[in-house]
């Protein structure tokens, strides 16, 4: 449903984040009143990327001051080792040509900065990089990225392309909205890096009933309380009483998403009546695009995100605000919404139309160790002149590789997708 076409809220140019959220809430409630309940994906899309009030559109959400912190922001080692992984892809596969480096959802641009700085220490790698393409929906973050990597704003030229005039790494940077905007080019090898992007793509929730799959839709009522989705450790926000109350309701009839699920992967057929699952058609589309981009000229992709290696996600949607878990339904547009990534679905979708091979997923802690994080951390720690500096490196290392309960080394998984016929990649049984 083209939600945007239905109602056009008035956005004041001086609106604050909370007044924008109130306008978005009203807009979503009015839409539901007019058309009936909407899919969770439509709700999530508005919350995250509504051009006026979307979470990612207006702000830089990262770091201690922001809502959450990601691995590249924790330590430079993360991006450096990803840079080394792509270097090994170049060395292991003789048929790699000039390299087109693509990042989906680059945040502040820190990961790309660390990768490119690493590439500079391997002249043969750096001289092969002909272009960097950043896939980013947020104008605010596009500018944060271009300031970091290019020292200037990115601007749209007469040809419609968003580029920066120069870059500190001496490569051309282009910004696009979607991987679909990247053309096929068999004269270059495409290397794609995707960190914490899939988890931000909108999901549908479905339940298997006696009548087949039925979708859980977002409804609105004046009197029902918000459905908390049984989130562990959730912080309850005391929203004002006149704020619209959103909750989930089971659609009595089939919807486009419930029709798709029965036609897609057979693994859904095996589930029992009463099972609830999350599906992400947008992730399937992005995965297929990754398959397209890497399938020629020995291309490869590295995908890092959180989610189970081989099970279907169930009830994992969550909101995060100020480093705390909150209900996805309160104060839309002010919290990051994300769901566990379905790695099996990414692998299946990337291979459906293109000739690629899928490696992993493996746990982040194991992958980083295979890539030599221990040695890199020791080197960085030895270069520190203070005890405090040495401790900081040790903490960063531990945070990235920790495999205890809730540790990033276990929760996060790493998956590679390579053109068929490429050598087994490093960290997935291949040589470093
Ligand atoms: N990779 C970064 C940022 C992760 S947050 C890091 O690890 O620090 C998710 C990123 O994806 C942000 O840059 C956000 O603006 C972008 N994003 C979210 N949804 C998007 C979409 N539908 N299309 C393009 N970019 C999107």
mmCIF file with all atom_site columns, C-alpha atoms in Angstrom, residues 153-353:
data_model
loop_
_atom_site.group_PDB
_atom_site.id
_atom_site.type_symbol
_atom_site.label_atom_id
_atom_site.label_alt_id
_atom_site.label_comp_id
_atom_site.label_asym_id
_atom_site.label_entity_id
_atom_site.label_seq_id
_atom_site.pdbx_PDB_ins_code
_atom_site.Cartn_x
_atom_site.Cartn_y
_atom_site.Cartn_z
_atom_site.occupancy
_atom_site.B_iso_or_equiv
_atom_site.pdbx_formal_charge
_atom_site.auth_seq_id
_atom_site.auth_comp_id
_atom_site.auth_asym_id
_atom_site.auth_atom_id
_atom_site.pdbx_PDB_model_num
ATOM 1   C CA . UNK A 1 153 ? 29.703 17.762  1.314   1.00 0.00 ? 153 UNK A CA 1
ATOM 2   C CA . UNK A 1 154 ? 28.375 15.437  -1.344  1.00 0.00 ? 154 UNK A CA 1
ATOM 3   C CA . UNK A 1 155 ? 26.396 17.278  -4.000  1.00 0.00 ? 155 UNK A CA 1
ATOM 4   C CA . UNK A 1 156 ? 24.103 16.277  -6.817  1.00 0.00 ? 156 UNK A CA 1
ATOM 5   C CA . UNK A 1 157 ? 25.597 17.048  -10.242 1.00 0.00 ? 157 UNK A CA 1
ATOM 6   C CA . UNK A 1 158 ? 23.738 17.814  -13.504 1.00 0.00 ? 158 UNK A CA 1
ATOM 7   C CA . UNK A 1 159 ? 23.898 14.073  -14.336 1.00 0.00 ? 159 UNK A CA 1
ATOM 8   C CA . UNK A 1 160 ? 21.843 13.359  -11.180 1.00 0.00 ? 160 UNK A CA 1
ATOM 9   C CA . UNK A 1 161 ? 24.766 11.636  -9.425  1.00 0.00 ? 161 UNK A CA 1
ATOM 10  C CA . UNK A 1 162 ? 25.639 12.477  -5.813  1.00 0.00 ? 162 UNK A CA 1
ATOM 11  C CA . UNK A 1 163 ? 29.417 12.787  -5.539  1.00 0.00 ? 163 UNK A CA 1
ATOM 12  C CA . UNK A 1 164 ? 32.043 14.674  -3.537  1.00 0.00 ? 164 UNK A CA 1
ATOM 13  C CA . UNK A 1 165 ? 34.580 16.781  -5.417  1.00 0.00 ? 165 UNK A CA 1
ATOM 14  C CA . UNK A 1 166 ? 37.643 14.950  -4.055  1.00 0.00 ? 166 UNK A CA 1
ATOM 15  C CA . UNK A 1 167 ? 38.480 12.430  -1.374  1.00 0.00 ? 167 UNK A CA 1
ATOM 16  C CA . UNK A 1 168 ? 41.330 11.934  1.046   1.00 0.00 ? 168 UNK A CA 1
ATOM 17  C CA . UNK A 1 169 ? 41.850 8.480   -0.457  1.00 0.00 ? 169 UNK A CA 1
ATOM 18  C CA . UNK A 1 170 ? 42.031 9.706   -4.033  1.00 0.00 ? 170 UNK A CA 1
ATOM 19  C CA . UNK A 1 171 ? 39.075 7.647   -5.268  1.00 0.00 ? 171 UNK A CA 1
ATOM 20  C CA . UNK A 1 172 ? 35.726 8.779   -6.617  1.00 0.00 ? 172 UNK A CA 1
ATOM 21  C CA . UNK A 1 173 ? 32.834 8.513   -4.133  1.00 0.00 ? 173 UNK A CA 1
ATOM 22  C CA . UNK A 1 174 ? 29.216 8.224   -5.289  1.00 0.00 ? 174 UNK A CA 1
ATOM 23  C CA . UNK A 1 175 ? 26.070 8.018   -3.138  1.00 0.00 ? 175 UNK A CA 1
ATOM 24  C CA . UNK A 1 176 ? 22.951 6.135   -4.244  1.00 0.00 ? 176 UNK A CA 1
ATOM 25  C CA . UNK A 1 177 ? 19.616 5.258   -2.614  1.00 0.00 ? 177 UNK A CA 1
ATOM 26  C CA . UNK A 1 178 ? 19.517 1.540   -3.309  1.00 0.00 ? 178 UNK A CA 1
ATOM 27  C CA . UNK A 1 179 ? 21.737 -1.279  -4.633  1.00 0.00 ? 179 UNK A CA 1
ATOM 28  C CA . UNK A 1 180 ? 19.366 -1.356  -7.619  1.00 0.00 ? 180 UNK A CA 1
ATOM 29  C CA . UNK A 1 181 ? 20.923 1.977   -8.652  1.00 0.00 ? 181 UNK A CA 1
ATOM 30  C CA . UNK A 1 182 ? 24.311 0.282   -9.200  1.00 0.00 ? 182 UNK A CA 1
ATOM 31  C CA . UNK A 1 183 ? 24.739 -0.834  -12.789 1.00 0.00 ? 183 UNK A CA 1
ATOM 32  C CA . UNK A 1 184 ? 26.071 -4.157  -14.072 1.00 0.00 ? 184 UNK A CA 1
ATOM 33  C CA . UNK A 1 185 ? 29.710 -3.723  -15.052 1.00 0.00 ? 185 UNK A CA 1
ATOM 34  C CA . UNK A 1 186 ? 31.737 -6.816  -15.855 1.00 0.00 ? 186 UNK A CA 1
ATOM 35  C CA . UNK A 1 187 ? 34.875 -4.698  -16.410 1.00 0.00 ? 187 UNK A CA 1
ATOM 36  C CA . UNK A 1 188 ? 35.189 -4.253  -12.634 1.00 0.00 ? 188 UNK A CA 1
ATOM 37  C CA . UNK A 1 189 ? 35.058 -6.616  -9.657  1.00 0.00 ? 189 UNK A CA 1
ATOM 38  C CA . UNK A 1 190 ? 32.499 -5.504  -7.097  1.00 0.00 ? 190 UNK A CA 1
ATOM 39  C CA . UNK A 1 191 ? 33.368 -5.884  -3.406  1.00 0.00 ? 191 UNK A CA 1
ATOM 40  C CA . UNK A 1 192 ? 30.367 -5.265  -1.147  1.00 0.00 ? 192 UNK A CA 1
ATOM 41  C CA . UNK A 1 193 ? 30.431 -4.722  2.620   1.00 0.00 ? 193 UNK A CA 1
ATOM 42  C CA . UNK A 1 194 ? 27.211 -4.749  4.634   1.00 0.00 ? 194 UNK A CA 1
ATOM 43  C CA . UNK A 1 195 ? 27.348 -4.135  8.366   1.00 0.00 ? 195 UNK A CA 1
ATOM 44  C CA . UNK A 1 196 ? 24.165 -3.732  10.459  1.00 0.00 ? 196 UNK A CA 1
ATOM 45  C CA . UNK A 1 197 ? 22.062 -2.840  7.435   1.00 0.00 ? 197 UNK A CA 1
ATOM 46  C CA . UNK A 1 198 ? 19.794 -5.857  7.040   1.00 0.00 ? 198 UNK A CA 1
ATOM 47  C CA . UNK A 1 199 ? 18.504 -5.533  10.616  1.00 0.00 ? 199 UNK A CA 1
ATOM 48  C CA . UNK A 1 200 ? 17.052 -2.099  9.778   1.00 0.00 ? 200 UNK A CA 1
ATOM 49  C CA . UNK A 1 201 ? 14.972 -3.361  6.833   1.00 0.00 ? 201 UNK A CA 1
ATOM 50  C CA . UNK A 1 202 ? 11.203 -3.560  7.449   1.00 0.00 ? 202 UNK A CA 1
ATOM 51  C CA . UNK A 1 203 ? 9.771  -6.951  8.410   1.00 0.00 ? 203 UNK A CA 1
ATOM 52  C CA . UNK A 1 204 ? 6.358  -8.595  8.324   1.00 0.00 ? 204 UNK A CA 1
ATOM 53  C CA . UNK A 1 205 ? 5.171  -10.808 11.186  1.00 0.00 ? 205 UNK A CA 1
ATOM 54  C CA . UNK A 1 206 ? 3.008  -13.813 10.321  1.00 0.00 ? 206 UNK A CA 1
ATOM 55  C CA . UNK A 1 207 ? 1.246  -16.571 12.206  1.00 0.00 ? 207 UNK A CA 1
ATOM 56  C CA . UNK A 1 208 ? 0.413  -20.025 10.853  1.00 0.00 ? 208 UNK A CA 1
ATOM 57  C CA . UNK A 1 209 ? -3.297 -20.681 11.457  1.00 0.00 ? 209 UNK A CA 1
ATOM 58  C CA . UNK A 1 210 ? -5.663 -23.504 10.524  1.00 0.00 ? 210 UNK A CA 1
ATOM 59  C CA . UNK A 1 211 ? -6.610 -21.405 7.486   1.00 0.00 ? 211 UNK A CA 1
ATOM 60  C CA . UNK A 1 212 ? -2.997 -20.857 6.430   1.00 0.00 ? 212 UNK A CA 1
ATOM 61  C CA . UNK A 1 213 ? -0.592 -17.975 7.068   1.00 0.00 ? 213 UNK A CA 1
ATOM 62  C CA . UNK A 1 214 ? -2.119 -14.770 8.416   1.00 0.00 ? 214 UNK A CA 1
ATOM 63  C CA . UNK A 1 215 ? -0.311 -11.470 8.892   1.00 0.00 ? 215 UNK A CA 1
ATOM 64  C CA . UNK A 1 216 ? -0.058 -9.499  12.145  1.00 0.00 ? 216 UNK A CA 1
ATOM 65  C CA . UNK A 1 217 ? -0.990 -5.936  11.261  1.00 0.00 ? 217 UNK A CA 1
ATOM 66  C CA . UNK A 1 218 ? -0.565 -2.668  13.114  1.00 0.00 ? 218 UNK A CA 1
ATOM 67  C CA . UNK A 1 219 ? -3.893 -1.302  14.324  1.00 0.00 ? 219 UNK A CA 1
ATOM 68  C CA . UNK A 1 220 ? -4.690 1.777   16.275  1.00 0.00 ? 220 UNK A CA 1
ATOM 69  C CA . UNK A 1 221 ? -7.252 2.442   18.925  1.00 0.00 ? 221 UNK A CA 1
ATOM 70  C CA . UNK A 1 222 ? -7.889 5.183   21.445  1.00 0.00 ? 222 UNK A CA 1
ATOM 71  C CA . UNK A 1 223 ? -8.267 2.856   24.405  1.00 0.00 ? 223 UNK A CA 1
ATOM 72  C CA . UNK A 1 224 ? -6.116 -0.281  23.931  1.00 0.00 ? 224 UNK A CA 1
ATOM 73  C CA . UNK A 1 225 ? -2.659 -0.168  25.512  1.00 0.00 ? 225 UNK A CA 1
ATOM 74  C CA . UNK A 1 226 ? 0.421  -0.581  23.340  1.00 0.00 ? 226 UNK A CA 1
ATOM 75  C CA . UNK A 1 227 ? 1.347  -4.207  22.771  1.00 0.00 ? 227 UNK A CA 1
ATOM 76  C CA . UNK A 1 228 ? 4.820  -4.558  24.224  1.00 0.00 ? 228 UNK A CA 1
ATOM 77  C CA . UNK A 1 229 ? 5.670  -7.619  22.077  1.00 0.00 ? 229 UNK A CA 1
ATOM 78  C CA . UNK A 1 230 ? 7.057  -9.201  25.263  1.00 0.00 ? 230 UNK A CA 1
ATOM 79  C CA . UNK A 1 231 ? 10.418 -7.506  24.992  1.00 0.00 ? 231 UNK A CA 1
ATOM 80  C CA . UNK A 1 232 ? 12.911 -8.424  27.700  1.00 0.00 ? 232 UNK A CA 1
ATOM 81  C CA . UNK A 1 233 ? 14.243 -5.490  29.778  1.00 0.00 ? 233 UNK A CA 1
ATOM 82  C CA . UNK A 1 234 ? 11.950 -3.047  28.072  1.00 0.00 ? 234 UNK A CA 1
ATOM 83  C CA . UNK A 1 235 ? 11.822 0.540   29.321  1.00 0.00 ? 235 UNK A CA 1
ATOM 84  C CA . UNK A 1 236 ? 8.272  1.903   29.384  1.00 0.00 ? 236 UNK A CA 1
ATOM 85  C CA . UNK A 1 237 ? 7.860  5.424   28.121  1.00 0.00 ? 237 UNK A CA 1
ATOM 86  C CA . UNK A 1 238 ? 5.065  7.400   29.758  1.00 0.00 ? 238 UNK A CA 1
ATOM 87  C CA . UNK A 1 239 ? 3.542  8.781   26.601  1.00 0.00 ? 239 UNK A CA 1
ATOM 88  C CA . UNK A 1 240 ? 0.860  11.445  26.916  1.00 0.00 ? 240 UNK A CA 1
ATOM 89  C CA . UNK A 1 241 ? -2.711 10.079  27.154  1.00 0.00 ? 241 UNK A CA 1
ATOM 90  C CA . UNK A 1 242 ? -3.773 11.629  23.843  1.00 0.00 ? 242 UNK A CA 1
ATOM 91  C CA . UNK A 1 243 ? -0.985 9.853   21.891  1.00 0.00 ? 243 UNK A CA 1
ATOM 92  C CA . UNK A 1 244 ? -2.426 7.248   19.481  1.00 0.00 ? 244 UNK A CA 1
ATOM 93  C CA . UNK A 1 245 ? -2.081 3.688   20.797  1.00 0.00 ? 245 UNK A CA 1
ATOM 94  C CA . UNK A 1 246 ? -0.744 1.208   18.251  1.00 0.00 ? 246 UNK A CA 1
ATOM 95  C CA . UNK A 1 247 ? -0.964 -2.541  18.707  1.00 0.00 ? 247 UNK A CA 1
ATOM 96  C CA . UNK A 1 248 ? -0.772 -5.735  16.667  1.00 0.00 ? 248 UNK A CA 1
ATOM 97  C CA . UNK A 1 249 ? -3.841 -7.551  15.415  1.00 0.00 ? 249 UNK A CA 1
ATOM 98  C CA . UNK A 1 250 ? -4.135 -10.772 13.400  1.00 0.00 ? 250 UNK A CA 1
ATOM 99  C CA . UNK A 1 251 ? -5.566 -10.183 9.942   1.00 0.00 ? 251 UNK A CA 1
ATOM 100 C CA . UNK A 1 252 ? -8.649 -12.384 9.438   1.00 0.00 ? 252 UNK A CA 1
ATOM 101 C CA . UNK A 1 253 ? -7.945 -12.749 5.722   1.00 0.00 ? 253 UNK A CA 1
ATOM 102 C CA . UNK A 1 254 ? -4.922 -13.245 3.478   1.00 0.00 ? 254 UNK A CA 1
ATOM 103 C CA . UNK A 1 255 ? -2.616 -10.265 2.725   1.00 0.00 ? 255 UNK A CA 1
ATOM 104 C CA . UNK A 1 256 ? 0.124  -9.915  0.064   1.00 0.00 ? 256 UNK A CA 1
ATOM 105 C CA . UNK A 1 257 ? 2.771  -10.976 2.644   1.00 0.00 ? 257 UNK A CA 1
ATOM 106 C CA . UNK A 1 258 ? 0.826  -14.053 3.752   1.00 0.00 ? 258 UNK A CA 1
ATOM 107 C CA . UNK A 1 259 ? 0.450  -15.027 0.095   1.00 0.00 ? 259 UNK A CA 1
ATOM 108 C CA . UNK A 1 260 ? 4.207  -14.637 -0.548  1.00 0.00 ? 260 UNK A CA 1
ATOM 109 C CA . UNK A 1 261 ? 5.279  -16.780 2.385   1.00 0.00 ? 261 UNK A CA 1
ATOM 110 C CA . UNK A 1 262 ? 3.472  -19.845 1.132   1.00 0.00 ? 262 UNK A CA 1
ATOM 111 C CA . UNK A 1 263 ? 5.146  -19.453 -2.263  1.00 0.00 ? 263 UNK A CA 1
ATOM 112 C CA . UNK A 1 264 ? 8.711  -18.797 -1.082  1.00 0.00 ? 264 UNK A CA 1
ATOM 113 C CA . UNK A 1 265 ? 10.908 -21.107 0.892   1.00 0.00 ? 265 UNK A CA 1
ATOM 114 C CA . UNK A 1 266 ? 9.831  -24.625 1.727   1.00 0.00 ? 266 UNK A CA 1
ATOM 115 C CA . UNK A 1 267 ? 11.318 -24.266 5.221   1.00 0.00 ? 267 UNK A CA 1
ATOM 116 C CA . UNK A 1 268 ? 8.167  -22.312 6.202   1.00 0.00 ? 268 UNK A CA 1
ATOM 117 C CA . UNK A 1 269 ? 5.946  -25.267 5.194   1.00 0.00 ? 269 UNK A CA 1
ATOM 118 C CA . UNK A 1 270 ? 7.431  -27.462 7.917   1.00 0.00 ? 270 UNK A CA 1
ATOM 119 C CA . UNK A 1 271 ? 6.331  -25.179 10.776  1.00 0.00 ? 271 UNK A CA 1
ATOM 120 C CA . UNK A 1 272 ? 3.388  -26.119 13.033  1.00 0.00 ? 272 UNK A CA 1
ATOM 121 C CA . UNK A 1 273 ? 0.098  -24.266 13.318  1.00 0.00 ? 273 UNK A CA 1
ATOM 122 C CA . UNK A 1 274 ? 0.526  -21.478 15.899  1.00 0.00 ? 274 UNK A CA 1
ATOM 123 C CA . UNK A 1 275 ? 4.115  -20.650 14.777  1.00 0.00 ? 275 UNK A CA 1
ATOM 124 C CA . UNK A 1 276 ? 4.936  -16.967 14.408  1.00 0.00 ? 276 UNK A CA 1
ATOM 125 C CA . UNK A 1 277 ? 7.679  -15.863 12.055  1.00 0.00 ? 277 UNK A CA 1
ATOM 126 C CA . UNK A 1 278 ? 9.245  -12.684 10.716  1.00 0.00 ? 278 UNK A CA 1
ATOM 127 C CA . UNK A 1 279 ? 9.956  -12.291 7.028   1.00 0.00 ? 279 UNK A CA 1
ATOM 128 C CA . UNK A 1 280 ? 11.753 -9.486  5.240   1.00 0.00 ? 280 UNK A CA 1
ATOM 129 C CA . UNK A 1 281 ? 10.960 -9.326  1.505   1.00 0.00 ? 281 UNK A CA 1
ATOM 130 C CA . UNK A 1 282 ? 13.166 -6.225  1.199   1.00 0.00 ? 282 UNK A CA 1
ATOM 131 C CA . UNK A 1 283 ? 16.116 -8.243  2.513   1.00 0.00 ? 283 UNK A CA 1
ATOM 132 C CA . UNK A 1 284 ? 15.434 -10.911 -0.131  1.00 0.00 ? 284 UNK A CA 1
ATOM 133 C CA . UNK A 1 285 ? 15.516 -8.207  -2.799  1.00 0.00 ? 285 UNK A CA 1
ATOM 134 C CA . UNK A 1 286 ? 18.746 -6.668  -1.432  1.00 0.00 ? 286 UNK A CA 1
ATOM 135 C CA . UNK A 1 287 ? 20.330 -10.151 -1.246  1.00 0.00 ? 287 UNK A CA 1
ATOM 136 C CA . UNK A 1 288 ? 19.406 -10.807 -4.847  1.00 0.00 ? 288 UNK A CA 1
ATOM 137 C CA . UNK A 1 289 ? 21.024 -7.478  -5.788  1.00 0.00 ? 289 UNK A CA 1
ATOM 138 C CA . UNK A 1 290 ? 24.175 -8.504  -3.896  1.00 0.00 ? 290 UNK A CA 1
ATOM 139 C CA . UNK A 1 291 ? 24.124 -11.768 -5.886  1.00 0.00 ? 291 UNK A CA 1
ATOM 140 C CA . UNK A 1 292 ? 23.905 -9.739  -9.112  1.00 0.00 ? 292 UNK A CA 1
ATOM 141 C CA . UNK A 1 293 ? 26.760 -7.396  -8.159  1.00 0.00 ? 293 UNK A CA 1
ATOM 142 C CA . UNK A 1 294 ? 29.248 -10.061 -7.053  1.00 0.00 ? 294 UNK A CA 1
ATOM 143 C CA . UNK A 1 295 ? 28.431 -12.779 -9.585  1.00 0.00 ? 295 UNK A CA 1
ATOM 144 C CA . UNK A 1 296 ? 30.723 -11.367 -12.279 1.00 0.00 ? 296 UNK A CA 1
ATOM 145 C CA . UNK A 1 297 ? 34.505 -10.755 -12.308 1.00 0.00 ? 297 UNK A CA 1
ATOM 146 C CA . UNK A 1 298 ? 35.182 -12.647 -9.041  1.00 0.00 ? 298 UNK A CA 1
ATOM 147 C CA . UNK A 1 299 ? 33.194 -10.238 -6.886  1.00 0.00 ? 299 UNK A CA 1
ATOM 148 C CA . UNK A 1 300 ? 32.558 -10.845 -3.213  1.00 0.00 ? 300 UNK A CA 1
ATOM 149 C CA . UNK A 1 301 ? 30.427 -9.596  -0.339  1.00 0.00 ? 301 UNK A CA 1
ATOM 150 C CA . UNK A 1 302 ? 30.859 -9.677  3.423   1.00 0.00 ? 302 UNK A CA 1
ATOM 151 C CA . UNK A 1 303 ? 27.694 -9.400  5.523   1.00 0.00 ? 303 UNK A CA 1
ATOM 152 C CA . UNK A 1 304 ? 27.852 -8.869  9.288   1.00 0.00 ? 304 UNK A CA 1
ATOM 153 C CA . UNK A 1 305 ? 24.775 -8.556  11.452  1.00 0.00 ? 305 UNK A CA 1
ATOM 154 C CA . UNK A 1 306 ? 22.971 -10.110 14.404  1.00 0.00 ? 306 UNK A CA 1
ATOM 155 C CA . UNK A 1 307 ? 20.647 -13.081 14.140  1.00 0.00 ? 307 UNK A CA 1
ATOM 156 C CA . UNK A 1 308 ? 20.654 -16.864 14.339  1.00 0.00 ? 308 UNK A CA 1
ATOM 157 C CA . UNK A 1 309 ? 22.794 -18.782 11.859  1.00 0.00 ? 309 UNK A CA 1
ATOM 158 C CA . UNK A 1 310 ? 20.164 -21.283 10.785  1.00 0.00 ? 310 UNK A CA 1
ATOM 159 C CA . UNK A 1 311 ? 16.754 -20.644 12.354  1.00 0.00 ? 311 UNK A CA 1
ATOM 160 C CA . UNK A 1 312 ? 13.839 -18.463 11.260  1.00 0.00 ? 312 UNK A CA 1
ATOM 161 C CA . UNK A 1 313 ? 13.476 -15.244 13.337  1.00 0.00 ? 313 UNK A CA 1
ATOM 162 C CA . UNK A 1 314 ? 10.461 -15.155 15.673  1.00 0.00 ? 314 UNK A CA 1
ATOM 163 C CA . UNK A 1 315 ? 9.259  -12.060 17.541  1.00 0.00 ? 315 UNK A CA 1
ATOM 164 C CA . UNK A 1 316 ? 12.601 -10.247 17.494  1.00 0.00 ? 316 UNK A CA 1
ATOM 165 C CA . UNK A 1 317 ? 11.444 -6.736  16.524  1.00 0.00 ? 317 UNK A CA 1
ATOM 166 C CA . UNK A 1 318 ? 12.688 -4.187  19.073  1.00 0.00 ? 318 UNK A CA 1
ATOM 167 C CA . UNK A 1 319 ? 13.092 -0.472  19.594  1.00 0.00 ? 319 UNK A CA 1
ATOM 168 C CA . UNK A 1 320 ? 16.315 1.010   20.987  1.00 0.00 ? 320 UNK A CA 1
ATOM 169 C CA . UNK A 1 321 ? 16.553 4.499   22.428  1.00 0.00 ? 321 UNK A CA 1
ATOM 170 C CA . UNK A 1 322 ? 19.344 5.921   24.600  1.00 0.00 ? 322 UNK A CA 1
ATOM 171 C CA . UNK A 1 323 ? 20.960 2.444   24.772  1.00 0.00 ? 323 UNK A CA 1
ATOM 172 C CA . UNK A 1 324 ? 17.704 0.954   26.221  1.00 0.00 ? 324 UNK A CA 1
ATOM 173 C CA . UNK A 1 325 ? 15.084 -1.385  24.735  1.00 0.00 ? 325 UNK A CA 1
ATOM 174 C CA . UNK A 1 326 ? 11.711 0.314   24.178  1.00 0.00 ? 326 UNK A CA 1
ATOM 175 C CA . UNK A 1 327 ? 8.419  -0.665  22.521  1.00 0.00 ? 327 UNK A CA 1
ATOM 176 C CA . UNK A 1 328 ? 8.482  -0.184  18.731  1.00 0.00 ? 328 UNK A CA 1
ATOM 177 C CA . UNK A 1 329 ? 5.025  1.391   19.018  1.00 0.00 ? 329 UNK A CA 1
ATOM 178 C CA . UNK A 1 330 ? 5.795  4.316   21.289  1.00 0.00 ? 330 UNK A CA 1
ATOM 179 C CA . UNK A 1 331 ? 6.864  7.702   19.936  1.00 0.00 ? 331 UNK A CA 1
ATOM 180 C CA . UNK A 1 332 ? 7.324  6.519   16.308  1.00 0.00 ? 332 UNK A CA 1
ATOM 181 C CA . UNK A 1 333 ? 10.455 7.852   14.611  1.00 0.00 ? 333 UNK A CA 1
ATOM 182 C CA . UNK A 1 334 ? 12.365 8.471   17.856  1.00 0.00 ? 334 UNK A CA 1
ATOM 183 C CA . UNK A 1 335 ? 13.736 4.952   18.426  1.00 0.00 ? 335 UNK A CA 1
ATOM 184 C CA . UNK A 1 336 ? 15.846 2.701   16.228  1.00 0.00 ? 336 UNK A CA 1
ATOM 185 C CA . UNK A 1 337 ? 13.748 -0.286  15.172  1.00 0.00 ? 337 UNK A CA 1
ATOM 186 C CA . UNK A 1 338 ? 15.451 -3.495  14.176  1.00 0.00 ? 338 UNK A CA 1
ATOM 187 C CA . UNK A 1 339 ? 14.890 -7.238  13.939  1.00 0.00 ? 339 UNK A CA 1
ATOM 188 C CA . UNK A 1 340 ? 17.171 -10.277 13.863  1.00 0.00 ? 340 UNK A CA 1
ATOM 189 C CA . UNK A 1 341 ? 18.546 -11.050 10.442  1.00 0.00 ? 341 UNK A CA 1
ATOM 190 C CA . UNK A 1 342 ? 17.517 -14.245 8.669   1.00 0.00 ? 342 UNK A CA 1
ATOM 191 C CA . UNK A 1 343 ? 20.896 -15.385 7.295   1.00 0.00 ? 343 UNK A CA 1
ATOM 192 C CA . UNK A 1 344 ? 19.497 -18.495 5.649   1.00 0.00 ? 344 UNK A CA 1
ATOM 193 C CA . UNK A 1 345 ? 17.032 -16.360 3.675   1.00 0.00 ? 345 UNK A CA 1
ATOM 194 C CA . UNK A 1 346 ? 19.859 -14.019 2.563   1.00 0.00 ? 346 UNK A CA 1
ATOM 195 C CA . UNK A 1 347 ? 21.858 -16.997 1.299   1.00 0.00 ? 347 UNK A CA 1
ATOM 196 C CA . UNK A 1 348 ? 18.883 -18.526 -0.526  1.00 0.00 ? 348 UNK A CA 1
ATOM 197 C CA . UNK A 1 349 ? 17.856 -15.218 -2.139  1.00 0.00 ? 349 UNK A CA 1
ATOM 198 C CA . UNK A 1 350 ? 21.384 -14.337 -3.301  1.00 0.00 ? 350 UNK A CA 1
ATOM 199 C CA . UNK A 1 351 ? 21.674 -17.675 -5.116  1.00 0.00 ? 351 UNK A CA 1
ATOM 200 C CA . UNK A 1 352 ? 18.206 -17.822 -6.655  1.00 0.00 ? 352 UNK A CA 1
ATOM 201 C CA . UNK A 1 353 ? 19.053 -15.864 -9.812  1.00 0.00 ? 353 UNK A CA 1
#
